[in-house]
């Protein structure tokens, strides 16, 4: 790859920080399920003139997601540069003919960390998957969230369902598009060539005086865009109310705990309400303590978890924590109508994050994840109203009167803790979770 120059560093200043980098002048739209995401994606891709970047964990051509895949092929055939990276494990159930069709149409397709036929999962790196769901079109539109390119009613392990799974994504215009695009590019180049711009950035920073230079660029730039991009994106963003937001990711380099720390900070600062939605819930002790302390100081803390588990072990892992949290006043609800796949956190009606990151060891320690944090009362109010619908369709789990799970419950909790630690050790992760 070409050397990193100052202009590029100005645009990558967000990655040098371990805290969220907020920019204003964004337009953010909440998209509920693939039913609303896929038409928006198809429209943006059909209007693309230069480039489309896709980084997605799971892909299936069945149902409505096939419309997006068809749009990608149409774009490639008319000369748009279409780059697509899919996780080799997440998309392993997709038919081989799909990959052949995409490549034949001109889509530059690659897989993230294919499993070696001989070593397979004995390689610790194979346990670290690309779990992101990112789409970027022409530097002007981006999409980030928890929705894979798979129909809402289809599940690779359970088949077709009558009711669509619950999931959310965000459509973004404005300065926040750039880091989303860069991250999708990084995933593609890492999968194709084994390295990406972050390697170049780290190498550049090792030179004498360059860390100081990078800090100065950060102070001067604040994610400043090139003049041509500034004008185009500012014009796009003014079509809606400007929103302050920050793209955050989790990788195994600079941004290992950015998503988790941002969520923890918001929880610590909460004064009125915390609504947390996630299908896989087995966070660190510090995270559970933050939720318990918030409830103890009078904050209404509600968790929306799976009521129809897709993986039994994941449901058990969450359930062994129920008594601990309920003892401090945390309200736990289980979503009933369908599978739950959304990853959302709302705090006090002013702060929210939507993305791919669960609250379990895979998302917090191993996988590559991506979220968008939004600070905007109007947007968070709209999101809260949508979550109110979801909580209304859930069942609140009654708290045990004495908050004592008994010997059977304690045994289950120890077994889950042992399995989690064993899984992390197999994947090469060090330290306590």
XYZ file of C-alpha atoms in Angstrom:
433
model
C 0.000 0.000 0.000
C 1.187 3.585 -0.561
C 2.771 5.430 2.353
C 0.562 7.346 4.735
C 0.657 11.123 4.146
C -0.486 13.998 6.329
C -3.683 14.498 4.348
C -4.633 10.867 4.864
C -3.760 11.127 8.547
C -6.113 14.078 8.914
C -8.910 11.866 7.633
C -7.872 8.977 9.890
C -7.458 11.037 13.055
C -10.549 9.370 14.533
C -8.745 6.020 14.601
C -5.820 7.395 16.617
C -8.189 8.042 19.525
C -9.429 5.398 21.932
C -12.490 7.503 22.717
C -15.399 8.275 20.383
C -14.769 11.147 17.968
C -18.028 13.098 17.564
C -18.794 15.177 14.497
C -21.783 17.384 13.765
C -23.659 17.984 10.548
C -24.810 14.383 10.125
C -28.206 13.062 9.082
C -29.112 9.765 10.780
C -32.188 7.676 10.004
C -33.366 4.708 12.077
C -34.152 1.600 10.016
C -36.177 -1.190 11.578
C -35.287 -4.598 10.134
C -34.204 -5.572 6.671
C -37.712 -4.688 5.550
C -36.672 -1.018 5.702
C -32.885 -1.369 5.357
C -32.846 -3.367 2.117
C -34.909 -0.900 0.022
C -32.750 1.987 1.287
C -29.592 0.039 0.449
C -30.891 -0.891 -2.990
C -31.764 2.735 -3.774
C -28.336 3.997 -2.675
C -26.473 1.286 -4.610
C -28.538 1.880 -7.770
C -27.582 5.581 -7.546
C -23.857 4.836 -6.980
C -21.497 6.338 -9.516
C -18.005 5.546 -8.199
C -17.683 2.985 -5.423
C -19.512 0.718 -3.001
C -17.890 -0.951 0.010
C -19.548 -3.804 1.903
C -18.284 -5.587 5.028
C -20.836 -8.092 6.299
C -20.775 -11.082 8.628
C -23.640 -13.109 7.142
C -25.011 -13.169 3.597
C -27.873 -15.113 2.035
C -29.502 -14.698 -1.408
C -32.871 -15.970 -0.161
C -35.796 -13.583 0.186
C -35.481 -9.801 0.266
C -31.712 -9.713 0.813
C -31.355 -11.032 -2.737
C -32.563 -7.622 -3.985
C -29.496 -5.957 -2.439
C -27.159 -8.555 -3.931
C -28.761 -7.978 -7.334
C -28.206 -4.225 -6.943
C -24.525 -4.834 -6.168
C -24.177 -6.866 -9.366
C -25.976 -4.210 -11.420
C -23.635 -1.549 -10.049
C -20.543 -3.596 -10.860
C -21.758 -4.263 -14.418
C -22.171 -0.529 -15.114
C -18.608 0.205 -13.973
C -18.976 1.066 -10.296
C -16.118 -0.285 -8.177
C -17.880 -2.729 -5.838
C -15.776 -4.235 -3.045
C -17.364 -6.809 -0.751
C -15.867 -8.747 2.157
C -17.849 -11.436 3.958
C -16.893 -13.429 7.017
C -15.964 -16.966 5.998
C -17.658 -18.543 9.025
C -20.735 -16.299 9.195
C -21.523 -16.811 5.505
C -20.505 -20.459 5.226
C -24.101 -21.569 4.556
C -24.481 -19.360 1.466
C -24.391 -21.353 -1.802
C -21.137 -21.335 -3.727
C -23.083 -20.261 -6.800
C -23.770 -16.902 -5.119
C -20.069 -16.102 -4.902
C -19.624 -17.173 -8.523
C -22.435 -14.875 -9.675
C -21.057 -11.891 -7.744
C -17.561 -12.366 -9.154
C -18.876 -12.901 -12.682
C -20.721 -9.570 -12.428
C -17.492 -7.800 -11.470
C -17.898 -7.560 -7.703
C -14.452 -7.673 -6.071
C -15.312 -10.290 -3.476
C -13.126 -11.676 -0.719
C -13.601 -13.717 2.439
C -12.381 -12.747 5.890
C -10.245 -15.487 7.459
C -11.271 -18.655 5.634
C -10.757 -21.733 7.791
C -7.671 -23.733 6.880
C -8.642 -27.244 5.881
C -5.946 -28.811 8.027
C -5.734 -26.596 11.083
C -9.253 -25.153 11.186
C -10.240 -23.769 14.586
C -6.993 -25.010 16.153
C -5.577 -21.699 14.888
C -6.422 -19.110 17.608
C -6.848 -16.395 14.986
C -9.694 -18.332 13.387
C -11.878 -17.652 16.442
C -11.725 -13.887 15.815
C -14.447 -13.116 13.292
C -15.488 -10.023 11.357
C -18.951 -9.428 12.842
C -19.528 -5.961 11.324
C -22.424 -4.939 9.074
C -21.163 -1.930 7.097
C -22.160 -0.439 3.733
C -20.686 2.736 2.212
C -21.675 4.309 -1.114
C -19.795 7.087 -2.954
C -18.439 8.842 0.178
C -21.963 10.169 0.753
C -24.106 7.376 2.212
C -23.342 4.740 4.818
C -25.269 2.131 6.759
C -24.264 0.572 10.065
C -26.108 -1.651 12.524
C -26.912 -5.225 13.427
C -28.690 -6.329 10.232
C -26.950 -8.882 8.033
C -27.691 -9.401 4.348
C -30.250 -12.053 5.208
C -34.055 -11.935 5.077
C -35.742 -11.017 8.377
C -37.797 -14.199 8.311
C -34.990 -16.576 7.417
C -32.502 -18.156 9.813
C -29.661 -20.320 8.578
C -30.106 -22.840 11.386
C -33.857 -22.675 12.017
C -35.206 -22.057 8.515
C -38.103 -19.759 7.627
C -40.092 -18.107 10.428
C -43.581 -16.578 10.436
C -42.486 -13.416 12.279
C -39.457 -11.290 11.323
C -36.560 -11.072 13.759
C -36.126 -7.818 15.668
C -33.167 -5.807 14.429
C -32.072 -2.217 13.744
C -29.669 -0.317 11.493
C -28.851 3.332 10.806
C -28.572 5.218 7.521
C -25.961 7.979 7.745
C -25.024 11.023 5.683
C -22.382 13.557 6.629
C -18.836 13.460 8.061
C -19.484 10.197 9.926
C -19.620 8.408 6.557
C -15.834 8.643 6.181
C -14.752 6.434 9.125
C -17.446 3.907 8.199
C -16.110 3.767 4.665
C -12.516 3.528 5.866
C -13.351 0.620 8.131
C -15.110 -1.312 5.363
C -12.070 -0.664 3.164
C -9.782 -1.860 5.942
C -11.730 -5.103 6.331
C -11.546 -5.752 2.596
C -7.840 -5.010 2.275
C -7.017 -7.017 5.392
C -8.907 -10.003 4.022
C -7.415 -9.662 0.524
C -3.835 -8.648 1.311
C -3.361 -9.406 4.997
C -2.818 -5.761 5.998
C -4.658 -2.447 5.916
C -4.250 1.292 6.514
C -4.026 0.809 10.280
C -0.776 -1.105 9.815
C 0.533 1.806 7.757
C -0.597 4.249 10.435
C 1.173 2.334 13.206
C 4.375 2.072 11.148
C 4.253 5.791 10.364
C 3.815 6.655 14.050
C 6.984 4.758 15.008
C 9.201 7.386 13.397
C 10.835 10.169 15.509
C 8.465 12.956 16.379
C 5.568 11.460 14.478
C 3.391 10.704 17.475
C 3.518 14.402 18.347
C 2.712 15.210 14.722
C -0.255 12.839 14.811
C -1.548 14.520 17.969
C -1.227 17.910 16.329
C -3.107 16.663 13.290
C -5.808 15.420 15.626
C -6.113 18.826 17.275
C -6.132 20.610 13.919
C -8.253 18.201 11.938
C -11.027 16.814 14.145
C -11.800 14.550 11.246
C -11.538 17.438 8.761
C -12.512 16.374 5.255
C -10.992 17.444 1.986
C -12.677 20.613 0.655
C -14.527 18.791 -2.143
C -15.874 16.211 0.297
C -16.706 18.880 2.883
C -18.991 20.695 0.496
C -20.687 17.593 -0.881
C -21.312 15.979 2.484
C -22.379 19.208 4.185
C -24.941 19.719 1.416
C -26.246 16.187 1.907
C -26.478 16.602 5.677
C -28.412 19.868 5.550
C -31.422 18.069 4.119
C -32.209 16.946 7.670
C -31.500 18.275 11.127
C -27.749 18.041 11.897
C -26.909 15.265 14.321
C -23.785 14.711 16.416
C -22.564 11.155 16.209
C -19.422 9.052 16.442
C -18.491 5.856 14.649
C -16.823 3.397 17.015
C -15.342 -0.001 16.382
C -13.713 -2.896 18.190
C -10.621 -4.470 16.723
C -7.549 -6.186 18.103
C -5.231 -3.215 17.578
C -5.953 0.329 18.744
C -9.686 0.075 19.432
C -9.960 -3.004 21.641
C -12.436 -1.554 24.169
C -13.752 1.650 22.597
C -17.341 0.406 22.237
C -17.452 -1.099 25.730
C -15.939 1.954 27.424
C -18.304 4.337 25.654
C -21.286 2.288 26.841
C -19.914 2.119 30.385
C -19.399 5.878 30.501
C -22.978 6.493 29.378
C -24.314 4.069 32.004
C -22.244 5.680 34.766
C -23.630 9.096 33.809
C -27.266 7.964 33.523
C -29.772 9.755 35.756
C -33.211 8.641 34.547
C -33.438 5.631 32.222
C -31.315 2.941 30.602
C -32.802 0.656 27.936
C -30.455 -2.080 26.736
C -31.368 -4.539 23.974
C -29.093 -7.429 23.044
C -29.527 -11.085 22.073
C -26.307 -12.291 23.713
C -25.712 -10.998 27.219
C -22.773 -12.135 29.324
C -20.755 -8.970 30.009
C -17.788 -8.412 32.273
C -18.309 -7.913 35.999
C -17.575 -4.177 35.652
C -20.443 -3.814 33.191
C -22.884 -5.723 35.383
C -21.805 -3.635 38.359
C -22.438 -0.408 36.419
C -25.982 -1.524 35.590
C -26.626 -2.545 39.207
C -25.274 0.731 40.576
C -27.418 2.726 38.163
C -30.541 0.874 39.306
C -29.544 1.319 42.957
C -29.326 5.115 42.563
C -32.836 5.295 41.124
C -32.262 4.941 37.383
C -34.853 2.791 35.611
C -32.762 0.020 34.055
C -34.448 -2.331 31.592
C -32.846 -5.169 29.639
C -34.539 -6.717 26.608
C -33.080 -10.169 25.932
C -34.060 -13.214 23.924
C -37.334 -14.921 24.727
C -36.944 -17.325 21.809
C -33.274 -18.370 21.927
C -31.529 -19.231 18.684
C -28.634 -20.808 20.611
C -29.513 -22.449 23.922
C -26.078 -21.932 25.510
C -26.347 -18.163 24.915
C -29.706 -18.033 26.683
C -28.355 -20.011 29.650
C -25.348 -17.679 29.897
C -27.673 -14.677 30.233
C -30.076 -16.403 32.615
C -27.393 -17.229 35.177
C -26.958 -13.452 35.664
C -30.633 -12.643 36.196
C -30.723 -12.991 39.983
C -27.613 -10.852 40.476
C -29.049 -7.971 38.445
C -32.614 -8.238 39.709
C -31.356 -8.089 43.289
C -30.318 -4.478 42.585
C -33.524 -3.483 40.815
C -32.677 -4.183 37.177
C -35.790 -5.129 35.165
C -35.245 -8.029 32.742
C -37.602 -8.613 29.818
C -37.582 -11.381 27.217
C -38.794 -10.631 23.690
C -41.578 -13.041 22.706
C -42.763 -12.691 19.074
C -39.599 -13.775 17.229
C -35.837 -14.055 17.342
C -34.108 -10.966 18.731
C -30.957 -9.753 16.984
C -30.886 -6.015 17.785
C -28.000 -4.417 19.688
C -29.190 -1.079 21.084
C -28.437 1.036 24.154
C -30.463 4.179 25.016
C -29.592 6.436 27.958
C -31.665 9.344 29.339
C -33.248 10.218 26.016
C -30.084 11.948 24.789
C -27.534 9.194 24.032
C -27.871 5.996 22.026
C -25.818 3.447 20.175
C -26.857 0.961 17.497
C -24.513 -1.535 15.917
C -23.184 -5.063 15.688
C -21.667 -5.476 19.149
C -23.314 -7.838 21.593
C -22.446 -7.894 25.295
C -20.689 -11.240 25.448
C -17.071 -12.462 25.289
C -17.137 -12.868 21.501
C -18.090 -9.243 20.820
C -16.169 -7.665 23.710
C -12.898 -9.593 23.377
C -12.619 -11.383 20.031
C -14.746 -10.183 17.127
C -14.379 -7.096 14.954
C -17.437 -4.940 15.680
C -18.864 -1.565 14.623
C -21.420 0.766 16.233
C -22.636 4.311 15.762
C -23.182 6.514 18.831
C -25.766 9.289 18.450
C -26.209 12.325 20.701
C -29.456 13.900 19.601
C -32.721 14.260 21.542
C -35.016 13.983 18.532
C -33.337 10.848 17.210
C -33.096 9.159 20.612
C -36.732 10.027 21.312
C -37.743 8.282 18.096
C -35.587 5.261 18.918
C -37.037 5.110 22.440
C -40.542 5.068 20.997
C -39.616 2.109 18.810
C -38.111 0.293 21.789
C -41.289 0.943 23.770
C -43.110 -1.172 21.181
C -40.552 -3.926 21.608
C -40.737 -3.924 25.399
C -44.552 -4.037 25.164
C -44.198 -7.334 23.258
C -41.905 -8.810 25.887
C -42.432 -10.688 29.130
C -40.823 -9.321 32.275
C -39.007 -12.053 34.150
C -40.207 -12.101 37.767
C -37.490 -11.669 40.379
C -36.981 -14.449 42.908
C -38.107 -13.247 46.365
C -34.867 -14.132 48.121
C -32.592 -13.571 45.091
C -30.928 -16.900 45.844
C -30.725 -19.202 42.801
C -29.937 -22.222 44.999
C -27.194 -24.767 44.491
C -28.460 -25.733 41.044
C -28.361 -22.133 39.840
C -24.919 -21.543 41.317
C -23.641 -24.673 39.590
C -24.993 -23.477 36.238
C -23.327 -20.104 36.743
C -19.951 -21.669 37.478
C -20.269 -23.957 34.474
C -21.026 -21.008 32.173
C -18.084 -19.026 33.601
C -15.756 -21.979 33.042
C -16.967 -22.435 29.454
C -16.492 -18.727 28.717
C -12.938 -18.747 30.039
C -12.139 -21.974 28.170
C -13.476 -20.470 24.929
C -11.344 -17.352 25.347
C -8.231 -19.397 26.113
C -8.758 -21.484 22.954
C -9.009 -18.280 20.939
C -5.727 -16.982 22.314
C -7.224 -14.259 24.528
C -5.320 -13.541 27.722
C -6.377 -12.092 31.059
C -9.563 -12.401 33.057
C -12.952 -11.629 31.538
